[in-house]
Amino acid sequence: MSGKRAFLDLLKQEGVEILFGNPGTTELPLMDAFATENEIRYVLGLQEAAIMAMADGYAQASGKLAVVNLHVAPGLGNAMGMLYDAQKASSPILVTAGQHEQSFTATEPILWADLPTMARPLVKWSSEVNRLADLPRLIHRAAKTALAPPSGPVFLSLPGDILRADADIDLMAPTRVAPRMRGDKAAVEAAAALLAGAQRPLIMAGDAVAQSRAHAELVELAELIGAPVYTEFVPNTASFPSSHPLFRGQVVRLAPEVRKVLSQYDVLFSVGADLFTLSLPSDVDPMPPGIKLVHLDVDPWELGKNYPPEVAILGDPKATLPDITSAARERMSSGARGAARERLDVARKAIAGEREALKAKARALAGATPIQPLALLNAIGETLPKDAVVIEEALSSSPGIRQLIRSDDPQSYFGLRGGGIGWGLPATMGVKLALPDRPVVGLIGDGSAMYTVQGLWTAAHYKIDCVFVILNNTSYRILKQRLHNMRGLAEQADSYVGMELTDPKIDFVALARSLGIKAERARTVHEATDLLAQGVRGGGALLIDVELDRAFKPM
Ligand SMILES: Cc1ncc(C[n+]2csc(CCOP(=O)(O)OP(=O)(O)O)c2C)c(N)n1
Ligand SMILES: [Mg+2]
């Protein structure tokens, strides 16, 4: 069997359906094999950043292994910003790249570099195939490693001579590490004791909850102990059903704000949440003294990474939460149960009140021109069908998004986890490929969209029917907001260098049409939601360029 044929057959054994790629000379043996391949689909992307984010969206939404094939050093280099995002999102991705023939690399041919070393800081495992006989073992190891908890990307370099060679090879077989690891019994008991005895508990839910599909298990615990549930600070997955009355949403990602919120509680239970990913340094420590931390995660690295917990449990949320809940239930006296019910009631009312106030504010802004982001999010929330999936790279337009747009199942929402922008537009396509029967909508800032806009051609070419809503404020508005808050020269001079996307304004409608996508402009909230309603009905991908207010100073 040839190496190129073996590579595709090995991927089939691993259940791979799609290979996202962009070819060059070193990938030609593989492209030759694709000429007669009719099970695995090759999806061409026109820039490697877009390809990597498509694969990320696909891997996150499907939970399956995504496979990427890149062109030597520059191809891998172009993909690395989005590989960073994939790593932060724990996406199971096998990243491969063609490499020059091994007999040739000593001369340092064009495009050559030490690929495994380049990729290594951003992946769980990085290697190169040096003998065709090792290809099966290494592909299976790569797939197993990417999918084993904590899941994440891996990298394999494929020299041309390996793909070109012929040999008798044993394809071996895939390994899957069973993911439902149940936390240590003594630690579970200790956690239950703390939660049962808490006067004011709070839960922080992270990606691990959605990834392990543990909504029902976490809801049961939250209701039992009467704890509000917050999400991580950076946009993440739907780690708790947003319509649930205990869903409190996101804390503002600033250390003093976090501390103010946490100070109201005595026990913090982090279920796979990152404690804490912040974007600005502060003299204030976000963790108040005295709060007791119970930490459950699938990744031992995250446990106690920044703050020492009273109890650290390595385990899968879906497998471990029921043990914690039943142990806590046994320990709660009738007095404790009564107090928990009271907390549940108080939290429910407070959260409902907050949400109603936010909706009222959004409704009051509905007729404003130019369009206000809050009004737009609310209208989108009222327009989208129940099974819609939202991909969010909305930056300064995002506040309130989880409250205003329903995200009730673990595959209903995917946010920009890693912070490297340019992710949202191609990730939207990857999610649609993974969930073809659900309407998929990307909410993407104008600045962010431009990093990977050539990805739109892929949506047109392969008829990936998703909707891209460009939140167009003709600026890097979030940077202007932050610079303004620094109260420095920019504020005094009212000059925000490098943050205005004007002169010329980017014509997203023309841009999208040139890449084969239907596109329209929306100047009012109504126009936007009319178009959105058409878009989610299918019939081709649609880009909606929404003209948002570019004001950035607090009103
Ligand atoms: C790859 C990458 N480059 C640059 C940045 C810095 N950055 C963060 S937000 C932002 C602007 C985002 O603009 P846009 O998408 O239009 O959203 P807005 O702030 O206007 O809401 C930039 C450039 C980044 N996070 N990632
Ligand atoms: Mg913008």
Coordinates of C-alpha atoms and ligand atoms in Angstrom, one line a residue:
M1 CA 0.0 0.0 0.0
S2 CA 1.2 3.5 -0.7
G3 CA 1.8 6.0 2.1
K4 CA -0.8 8.4 0.7
R5 CA -3.5 5.7 0.5
A6 CA -2.6 4.5 4.0
F7 CA -2.9 8.0 5.4
L8 CA -6.5 8.3 4.1
D9 CA -7.4 4.8 5.2
L10 CA -6.1 5.5 8.7
L11 CA -8.2 8.7 8.9
K12 CA -11.2 6.6 7.9
Q13 CA -10.5 4.2 10.7
E14 CA -10.6 7.2 13.0
G15 CA -14.0 8.2 11.7
V16 CA -12.8 11.3 9.9
E17 CA -15.2 12.7 7.3
I18 CA -13.6 16.0 6.3
L19 CA -10.0 17.2 5.7
F20 CA -9.7 21.0 5.7
G21 CA -6.7 22.1 3.7
N22 CA -4.7 24.2 1.3
P23 CA -2.2 22.4 -0.9
G24 CA 1.3 23.0 -2.1
T25 CA 4.0 20.9 -3.8
T26 CA 4.8 18.9 -0.6
E27 CA 1.1 17.9 -0.4
L28 CA 0.8 16.8 -4.0
P29 CA 1.1 13.1 -3.2
L30 CA -1.9 13.5 -0.9
M31 CA -3.8 15.5 -3.4
D32 CA -3.1 12.7 -5.9
A33 CA -4.8 10.2 -3.6
F34 CA -7.8 12.5 -3.3
A35 CA -8.4 12.2 -7.0
T36 CA -10.0 8.8 -6.4
E37 CA -11.2 9.3 -2.8
N38 CA -14.9 9.4 -2.3
E39 CA -15.5 9.0 1.4
I40 CA -13.4 11.7 3.0
R41 CA -14.2 15.2 1.7
Y42 CA -11.4 17.7 1.0
V43 CA -12.6 21.2 2.0
L44 CA -10.4 23.9 0.4
G45 CA -9.8 27.1 2.3
L46 CA -8.0 30.0 0.7
Q47 CA -5.9 31.0 3.7
E48 CA -4.6 28.8 6.5
A49 CA -6.0 30.9 9.4
A50 CA -9.5 30.4 7.9
I51 CA -8.9 26.7 7.5
M52 CA -7.8 26.2 11.1
A53 CA -10.8 28.1 12.5
M54 CA -13.1 26.1 10.3
A55 CA -11.7 22.9 11.7
D56 CA -12.0 24.4 15.2
G57 CA -15.7 25.2 14.7
Y58 CA -16.2 21.7 13.3
A59 CA -14.4 19.9 16.1
Q60 CA -16.1 22.0 18.8
A61 CA -19.6 21.5 17.5
S62 CA -19.2 17.8 16.6
G63 CA -16.9 16.7 19.3
K64 CA -15.3 14.6 16.6
L65 CA -11.7 14.7 15.4
A66 CA -11.1 17.5 12.8
V67 CA -8.2 17.1 10.4
V68 CA -6.2 19.9 8.8
N69 CA -3.5 19.7 6.1
L70 CA -1.2 22.6 5.6
H71 CA 1.7 23.6 3.4
V72 CA 5.1 23.4 5.2
A73 CA 6.4 26.3 7.3
P74 CA 4.5 29.3 5.9
G75 CA 1.2 27.3 5.8
L76 CA 1.6 26.3 9.4
G77 CA 2.7 29.8 10.3
N78 CA -0.4 31.3 8.8
A79 CA -2.5 28.9 10.9
M80 CA -0.9 29.5 14.2
G81 CA -3.0 32.4 15.6
M82 CA -6.1 30.2 15.1
L83 CA -4.3 27.2 16.4
Y84 CA -3.8 29.2 19.6
D85 CA -7.6 29.7 19.7
A86 CA -8.2 26.0 19.1
Q87 CA -5.8 25.1 21.9
K88 CA -7.7 27.4 24.3
A89 CA -11.0 25.8 23.3
S90 CA -9.6 22.3 23.8
S91 CA -10.5 21.4 20.2
P92 CA -9.6 17.9 19.1
I93 CA -7.8 18.6 15.9
L94 CA -5.1 16.7 14.1
V95 CA -3.0 19.3 12.3
T96 CA -0.8 17.9 9.6
A97 CA 1.6 19.6 7.2
G98 CA 3.5 18.3 4.2
Q99 CA 7.3 18.4 4.6
H100 CA 10.1 18.0 2.1
E101 CA 11.5 14.6 1.5
Q102 CA 13.8 13.5 4.3
S103 CA 16.8 13.0 2.0
F104 CA 16.5 16.6 0.9
T105 CA 15.9 18.6 4.1
A106 CA 19.6 18.8 5.1
T107 CA 20.1 21.4 2.3
E108 CA 17.3 23.5 3.8
P109 CA 15.1 23.7 0.7
I110 CA 12.6 26.5 0.2
L111 CA 9.7 26.6 2.6
W112 CA 11.4 24.1 4.9
A113 CA 11.6 24.5 8.7
D114 CA 11.5 22.2 11.7
L115 CA 7.8 21.9 11.8
P116 CA 7.2 19.9 15.0
T117 CA 9.2 22.5 16.9
M118 CA 7.2 25.3 15.4
A119 CA 3.9 23.7 16.4
R120 CA 5.0 22.4 19.8
P121 CA 4.0 25.2 22.2
L122 CA 0.4 25.2 20.9
V123 CA -0.4 21.5 20.8
K124 CA -0.6 18.5 23.1
W125 CA 1.8 16.5 21.1
S126 CA 4.0 17.2 18.0
S127 CA 6.0 14.9 15.9
E128 CA 7.1 13.8 12.4
V129 CA 6.7 10.5 10.6
N130 CA 10.2 9.2 9.7
R131 CA 9.3 5.7 8.4
L132 CA 6.2 4.6 6.5
A133 CA 6.0 1.6 8.9
D134 CA 5.4 4.0 11.7
L135 CA 2.6 6.0 10.0
P136 CA -0.3 3.8 11.5
R137 CA 1.0 4.0 15.0
L138 CA 1.6 7.7 14.8
I139 CA -1.8 8.6 13.3
H140 CA -3.6 6.5 15.8
R141 CA -1.6 8.0 18.6
A142 CA -2.3 11.5 17.3
A143 CA -6.1 10.9 17.1
K144 CA -6.2 9.3 20.5
T145 CA -4.2 12.1 22.1
A146 CA -6.3 14.9 20.5
L147 CA -9.6 13.3 21.7
A148 CA -8.4 12.1 25.2
P149 CA -9.5 14.4 28.0
P150 CA -8.4 17.2 28.2
S151 CA -8.8 17.2 24.5
G152 CA -6.8 19.5 22.2
P153 CA -4.9 19.9 19.0
V154 CA -1.9 17.7 18.0
F155 CA 0.6 18.1 15.1
L156 CA 2.1 15.6 12.7
S157 CA 4.6 16.5 9.9
L158 CA 4.3 14.3 6.8
P159 CA 7.5 14.1 4.7
G160 CA 6.9 13.6 1.0
D161 CA 8.9 10.4 0.8
I162 CA 6.6 8.8 3.4
L163 CA 3.5 9.6 1.3
R164 CA 5.1 8.5 -1.9
A165 CA 6.6 5.2 -0.6
D166 CA 5.0 1.7 -0.9
A167 CA 5.1 -1.0 1.7
D168 CA 3.2 -3.8 3.3
I169 CA 1.7 -2.0 6.3
D170 CA -0.4 -3.1 9.1
L171 CA -3.0 -0.3 9.7
M172 CA -3.5 -1.3 13.3
A173 CA -6.6 0.2 15.1
P174 CA -7.8 3.3 16.8
T175 CA -7.7 3.8 20.6
R176 CA -10.3 5.8 22.4
V177 CA -9.8 6.8 26.1
A178 CA -13.2 6.4 27.7
P179 CA -13.9 10.0 28.8
R180 CA -16.3 9.5 31.7
M181 CA -13.7 9.6 34.5
R182 CA -15.4 9.6 37.9
G183 CA -13.8 11.8 40.5
D184 CA -12.1 10.4 43.6
K185 CA -14.6 9.3 46.2
A186 CA -13.0 11.0 49.2
A187 CA -12.6 14.2 47.3
V188 CA -16.3 14.0 46.2
E189 CA -17.3 13.6 49.9
A190 CA -15.2 16.6 50.9
A191 CA -16.7 18.7 48.1
A192 CA -20.2 17.7 49.1
A193 CA -19.6 18.6 52.7
L194 CA -18.4 22.1 51.7
L195 CA -21.3 22.7 49.3
A196 CA -23.9 21.3 51.8
G197 CA -22.6 23.6 54.5
A198 CA -22.3 26.7 52.4
Q199 CA -24.4 29.7 53.3
R200 CA -23.9 31.5 50.0
P201 CA -22.6 29.2 47.3
L202 CA -21.9 30.1 43.7
I203 CA -21.1 28.0 40.7
M204 CA -18.8 29.0 37.9
A205 CA -19.3 26.8 34.8
G206 CA -16.7 26.3 32.1
D207 CA -16.4 24.7 28.7
A208 CA -15.9 21.3 30.3
V209 CA -19.6 21.3 31.2
A210 CA -20.8 21.7 27.6
Q211 CA -18.1 19.4 26.3
S212 CA -19.2 16.6 28.6
R213 CA -22.9 17.4 27.9
A214 CA -23.5 17.9 31.7
H215 CA -26.2 20.5 31.7
A216 CA -28.8 18.4 33.4
E217 CA -26.3 17.3 36.1
L218 CA -25.2 20.8 36.8
V219 CA -28.8 22.1 36.9
E220 CA -29.7 19.5 39.5
L221 CA -26.8 20.5 41.8
A222 CA -27.4 24.3 41.4
E223 CA -31.1 23.8 42.3
L224 CA -30.3 21.6 45.2
I225 CA -27.9 24.1 46.8
G226 CA -29.6 27.2 45.6
A227 CA -26.5 28.6 43.8
P228 CA -26.5 31.1 40.9
V229 CA -24.4 29.9 38.0
Y230 CA -21.9 32.3 36.2
T231 CA -19.9 31.5 33.1
E232 CA -16.2 32.1 32.6
F233 CA -15.2 35.6 31.8
V234 CA -14.0 35.0 28.3
P235 CA -16.7 34.0 25.8
N236 CA -17.0 30.2 26.0
T237 CA -19.5 27.5 25.1
A238 CA -23.0 27.2 26.4
S239 CA -21.8 25.9 29.7
F240 CA -25.2 26.3 31.3
P241 CA -28.7 26.7 29.7
S242 CA -29.2 30.4 29.4
S243 CA -33.0 30.3 29.9
H244 CA -32.6 28.6 33.3
P245 CA -33.6 30.9 36.2
L246 CA -30.3 30.4 37.9
F247 CA -28.2 31.4 34.9
R248 CA -26.5 34.6 35.9
G249 CA -24.2 35.1 32.8
Q250 CA -20.8 36.5 32.6
V251 CA -18.9 38.7 35.1
V252 CA -17.2 41.7 33.6
R253 CA -13.7 40.6 32.9
L254 CA -11.9 43.1 35.2
A255 CA -10.3 42.0 38.5
P256 CA -12.1 44.6 40.7
E257 CA -15.5 43.7 39.2
V258 CA -14.8 40.0 39.7
R259 CA -13.8 40.5 43.3
K260 CA -16.9 42.6 44.0
V261 CA -19.1 39.8 42.7
L262 CA -17.3 36.9 44.4
S263 CA -17.2 38.8 47.8
Q264 CA -20.9 38.1 48.1
Y265 CA -20.3 34.4 48.4
D266 CA -18.7 31.9 50.8
V267 CA -18.1 28.9 48.6
L268 CA -17.1 29.0 44.9
F269 CA -17.6 25.7 43.0
S270 CA -15.7 25.9 39.7
V271 CA -16.9 23.2 37.3
G272 CA -14.2 23.3 34.6
A273 CA -14.0 27.0 34.7
D274 CA -10.7 28.9 34.2
L275 CA -9.8 30.8 37.3
F276 CA -9.2 33.3 36.0
T277 CA -8.5 34.4 32.4
L278 CA -8.3 38.2 32.5
S279 CA -7.1 40.6 29.9
L280 CA -5.7 43.5 32.0
P281 CA -3.4 43.5 35.0
S282 CA -4.7 45.0 38.2
D283 CA -3.5 45.7 41.7
V284 CA -6.7 44.1 43.0
D285 CA -6.7 40.3 43.2
P286 CA -10.0 39.0 41.8
M287 CA -10.2 36.2 44.4
P288 CA -11.5 37.6 47.7
P289 CA -9.9 36.3 50.9
G290 CA -12.0 33.8 52.8
I291 CA -14.0 32.3 49.9
K292 CA -13.6 28.6 49.8
L293 CA -12.9 27.0 46.5
V294 CA -14.0 23.6 45.3
H295 CA -12.5 22.8 41.9
L296 CA -13.5 20.1 39.4
D297 CA -11.8 19.8 36.1
V298 CA -10.8 17.3 33.4
D299 CA -7.4 18.9 33.2
P300 CA -5.0 18.5 36.2
W301 CA -3.1 21.6 35.0
E302 CA -6.1 23.8 35.6
L303 CA -6.8 22.5 39.1
G304 CA -5.3 25.0 41.6
K305 CA -3.4 26.6 38.8
N306 CA -3.8 30.1 40.3
Y307 CA -5.7 29.6 43.5
P308 CA -5.3 26.7 45.9
P309 CA -8.7 24.9 46.3
E310 CA -10.0 23.3 49.5
V311 CA -10.8 20.3 47.3
A312 CA -9.5 19.5 43.9
I313 CA -11.2 16.8 41.9
L314 CA -10.0 15.4 38.6
G315 CA -13.0 14.1 36.8
D316 CA -15.5 14.5 34.0
P317 CA -18.4 16.7 35.0
K318 CA -21.2 14.4 33.6
A319 CA -19.7 11.4 35.5
T320 CA -18.8 13.2 38.7
L321 CA -21.5 15.8 39.4
P322 CA -24.2 13.2 40.2
D323 CA -21.9 11.8 42.9
I324 CA -21.4 15.3 44.4
T325 CA -25.1 16.1 44.2
S326 CA -26.2 12.9 45.9
A327 CA -23.5 13.2 48.6
A328 CA -24.5 16.8 49.2
R329 CA -28.2 15.9 49.4
E330 CA -27.5 13.3 52.1
R331 CA -25.6 15.8 54.1
M332 CA -28.1 18.6 54.0
S333 CA -30.3 18.9 57.1
S334 CA -33.9 20.1 56.6
G335 CA -32.8 23.5 57.8
A336 CA -30.1 23.6 55.1
R337 CA -32.6 22.5 52.5
G338 CA -35.0 25.2 53.5
A339 CA -32.2 27.8 53.3
A340 CA -31.2 26.5 49.8
R341 CA -34.8 26.8 48.6
E342 CA -34.9 30.4 49.9
R343 CA -31.6 31.2 48.1
L344 CA -33.0 29.6 44.9
D345 CA -36.1 31.8 45.2
V346 CA -34.1 35.0 45.9
A347 CA -31.6 34.3 43.0
R348 CA -34.4 33.5 40.7
K349 CA -36.2 36.8 41.4
A350 CA -33.0 38.8 41.2
I351 CA -31.9 37.2 37.9
A352 CA -35.4 37.6 36.4
G353 CA -35.4 41.2 37.4
E354 CA -32.0 41.9 35.9
R355 CA -33.0 40.2 32.7
E356 CA -36.2 42.1 32.4
A357 CA -34.4 45.4 33.0
L358 CA -31.9 44.5 30.3
K359 CA -34.6 43.6 27.8
A360 CA -36.5 46.8 28.6
K361 CA -33.3 48.8 27.9
A362 CA -32.8 46.9 24.7
R363 CA -36.5 47.5 23.6
A364 CA -36.2 51.2 24.4
L365 CA -33.2 51.4 22.0
A366 CA -35.0 49.4 19.2
G367 CA -35.9 52.4 17.0
A368 CA -32.6 54.2 17.4
T369 CA -30.5 55.0 14.4
P370 CA -27.7 54.2 14.0
I371 CA -28.4 50.8 15.4
Q372 CA -27.5 50.1 19.0
P373 CA -25.8 46.7 19.6
L374 CA -28.0 45.9 22.6
A375 CA -31.2 46.5 20.5
L376 CA -29.8 44.4 17.7
L377 CA -28.9 41.4 20.0
N378 CA -32.4 41.5 21.6
A379 CA -34.1 41.5 18.2
I380 CA -31.8 38.7 17.0
G381 CA -32.8 36.7 20.1
E382 CA -36.5 37.2 19.3
T383 CA -36.0 36.2 15.6
L384 CA -33.9 33.1 15.8
P385 CA -35.6 29.7 15.9
K386 CA -35.1 27.6 19.0
D387 CA -32.6 25.2 17.4
A388 CA -30.3 28.0 16.1
V389 CA -26.6 27.9 16.9
V390 CA -24.8 31.2 17.5
I391 CA -21.1 31.8 17.0
E392 CA -19.9 34.9 18.7
E393 CA -17.0 37.2 17.9
A394 CA -18.9 40.3 18.7
L395 CA -16.3 42.0 20.9
S396 CA -17.6 45.4 22.0
S397 CA -21.2 44.5 20.9
S398 CA -21.3 41.4 23.0
P399 CA -22.5 42.6 26.4
G400 CA -25.9 40.9 27.2
I401 CA -25.6 38.4 24.4
R402 CA -26.2 35.3 26.6
Q403 CA -29.2 36.9 28.3
L404 CA -30.8 38.2 25.1
I405 CA -30.1 35.2 22.7
R406 CA -31.2 31.8 23.9
S407 CA -28.4 29.2 24.2
D408 CA -30.0 26.3 26.0
D409 CA -28.2 23.2 24.8
P410 CA -24.5 22.4 24.9
Q411 CA -24.1 22.9 21.1
S412 CA -26.1 26.1 20.8
Y413 CA -23.4 28.7 21.4
F414 CA -19.6 29.0 20.7
G415 CA -17.7 32.0 21.7
L416 CA -14.2 33.2 20.9
R417 CA -12.3 31.4 23.6
G418 CA -8.7 32.2 22.8
G419 CA -9.0 35.9 22.0
G420 CA -7.2 35.7 18.6
I421 CA -9.7 37.5 16.3
G422 CA -10.5 36.2 12.8
W423 CA -12.0 33.0 14.3
G424 CA -15.7 33.7 14.1
L425 CA -16.4 33.8 10.3
P426 CA -14.7 30.5 9.4
A427 CA -15.7 28.9 12.7
T428 CA -19.3 29.5 11.7
M429 CA -18.8 27.4 8.6
G430 CA -17.1 24.6 10.6
V431 CA -20.1 24.6 13.0
K432 CA -22.5 24.4 10.1
L433 CA -20.6 21.5 8.6
A434 CA -20.9 19.7 11.9
L435 CA -24.5 20.5 12.5
P436 CA -26.0 20.7 9.0
D437 CA -29.6 20.4 10.2
R438 CA -29.5 23.5 12.5
P439 CA -29.6 27.1 11.5
V440 CA -26.1 28.5 12.2
V441 CA -25.5 32.3 12.6
G442 CA -22.1 34.0 13.2
L443 CA -22.1 37.4 14.9
I444 CA -18.8 38.9 13.9
G445 CA -17.2 42.3 14.4
D446 CA -16.2 44.1 11.2
G447 CA -12.6 44.3 12.3
S448 CA -12.5 40.6 13.2
A449 CA -14.2 39.5 9.9
M450 CA -11.3 41.0 7.8
Y451 CA -8.7 38.7 9.2
T452 CA -10.2 35.6 7.5
V453 CA -12.8 37.1 5.1
Q454 CA -11.5 35.0 2.2
G455 CA -13.1 32.1 4.1
L456 CA -16.4 33.2 2.5
W457 CA -15.4 31.6 -0.8
T458 CA -15.4 28.2 0.9
A459 CA -19.0 28.7 2.1
A460 CA -20.0 29.6 -1.4
H461 CA -18.1 26.8 -3.1
Y462 CA -19.2 24.0 -0.8
K463 CA -22.7 25.5 -0.3
I464 CA -22.4 25.8 3.5
D465 CA -25.6 27.6 4.2
C466 CA -24.9 29.8 7.3
V467 CA -25.6 33.4 8.1
F468 CA -22.9 35.9 8.8
V469 CA -24.0 39.0 10.6
I470 CA -21.2 41.7 10.4
L471 CA -21.5 44.0 13.4
N472 CA -20.1 46.9 11.5
N473 CA -19.1 49.9 13.5
T474 CA -16.3 50.9 11.1
S475 CA -13.8 50.6 13.9
Y476 CA -11.9 48.6 16.4
R477 CA -14.4 49.9 18.9
I478 CA -13.3 47.8 21.8
L479 CA -9.8 49.2 21.6
K480 CA -11.1 52.7 21.4
Q481 CA -13.2 52.1 24.5
R482 CA -10.2 50.8 26.4
L483 CA -7.9 53.6 25.2
H484 CA -10.5 56.1 26.2
N485 CA -10.7 54.5 29.7
M486 CA -6.9 55.0 30.1
R487 CA -7.6 58.8 30.3
G488 CA -4.4 59.6 28.5
L489 CA -3.3 61.5 25.4
A490 CA -5.8 59.8 23.1
E491 CA -8.7 60.9 25.2
Q492 CA -7.4 64.5 25.5
A493 CA -6.6 64.7 21.7
D494 CA -9.7 62.7 20.8
S495 CA -7.5 60.8 18.5
Y496 CA -7.5 57.0 18.2
V497 CA -4.7 56.0 15.9
G498 CA -4.9 52.6 14.2
M499 CA -8.5 52.0 15.2
E500 CA -10.6 53.6 12.5
L501 CA -11.8 51.4 9.6
T502 CA -12.8 54.4 7.5
D503 CA -11.4 56.1 4.4
P504 CA -12.4 53.9 2.8
K505 CA -15.2 52.2 4.6
I506 CA -15.1 48.4 3.9
D507 CA -17.9 47.4 1.6
F508 CA -18.8 44.0 3.0
V509 CA -21.7 43.5 0.7
A510 CA -19.5 43.9 -2.4
L511 CA -16.8 41.9 -0.8
A512 CA -19.1 39.0 0.0
R513 CA -20.7 39.0 -3.4
S514 CA -17.3 38.9 -5.1
L515 CA -16.6 35.7 -3.2
G516 CA -19.9 34.2 -4.3
I517 CA -22.1 34.9 -1.2
K518 CA -25.5 36.6 -1.1
A519 CA -25.2 39.8 0.8
E520 CA -27.3 42.8 1.9
R521 CA -26.9 45.9 4.1
A522 CA -29.2 46.6 7.1
R523 CA -29.6 50.1 8.4
T524 CA -32.3 49.4 11.0
V525 CA -32.9 46.6 13.4
H526 CA -36.0 45.6 11.4
E527 CA -34.0 45.3 8.2
A528 CA -31.4 43.2 10.0
T529 CA -33.9 40.8 11.5
D530 CA -36.0 40.5 8.3
L531 CA -32.8 39.5 6.5
L532 CA -31.8 37.2 9.3
A533 CA -35.2 35.4 9.2
Q534 CA -34.7 34.9 5.5
G535 CA -31.1 33.7 6.0
V536 CA -31.9 31.0 8.6
R537 CA -34.5 29.5 6.2
G538 CA -31.6 28.4 4.1
G539 CA -31.1 28.6 0.3
G540 CA -27.5 29.7 0.3
A541 CA -25.1 31.4 2.7
L542 CA -26.0 35.0 3.4
L543 CA -24.0 37.9 4.8
I544 CA -25.8 40.8 6.5
D545 CA -23.7 44.0 6.9
V546 CA -25.3 45.8 9.8
E547 CA -24.5 49.5 10.2
L548 CA -24.0 49.9 13.9
D549 CA -23.4 53.0 15.9
R550 CA -19.7 53.8 16.0
A551 CA -19.9 55.8 19.2
F552 CA -17.7 54.3 21.9
K553 CA -17.8 56.7 24.9
P554 CA -20.0 55.8 27.8
M555 CA -23.4 57.4 27.4
Ligands
LIG1 C1 -5.1 38.1 15.9 C2 -5.4 39.4 16.7 N1 -5.0 40.6 16.3 C3 -5.3 41.7 17.0 C4 -6.0 41.6 18.1 C5 -6.3 42.8 18.9 N2 -7.7 43.2 18.9 C6 -8.6 42.8 19.8 S1 -10.1 43.4 19.6 C7 -9.7 44.1 18.1 C8 -10.6 44.9 17.3 C9 -11.9 44.2 17.0 O1 -12.7 44.9 16.2 P1 -14.1 44.4 15.7 O2 -14.1 43.0 15.4 O3 -14.6 45.4 14.7 O4 -15.0 44.6 17.0 P2 -15.4 45.9 17.9 O5 -14.2 46.2 18.8 O6 -15.5 47.0 16.9 O7 -16.6 45.6 18.6 C10 -8.3 44.0 17.9 C11 -7.6 44.5 16.7 C12 -6.5 40.3 18.5 N3 -7.2 40.1 19.6 N4 -6.2 39.2 17.8
MG2 MG -15.7 47.0 14.8

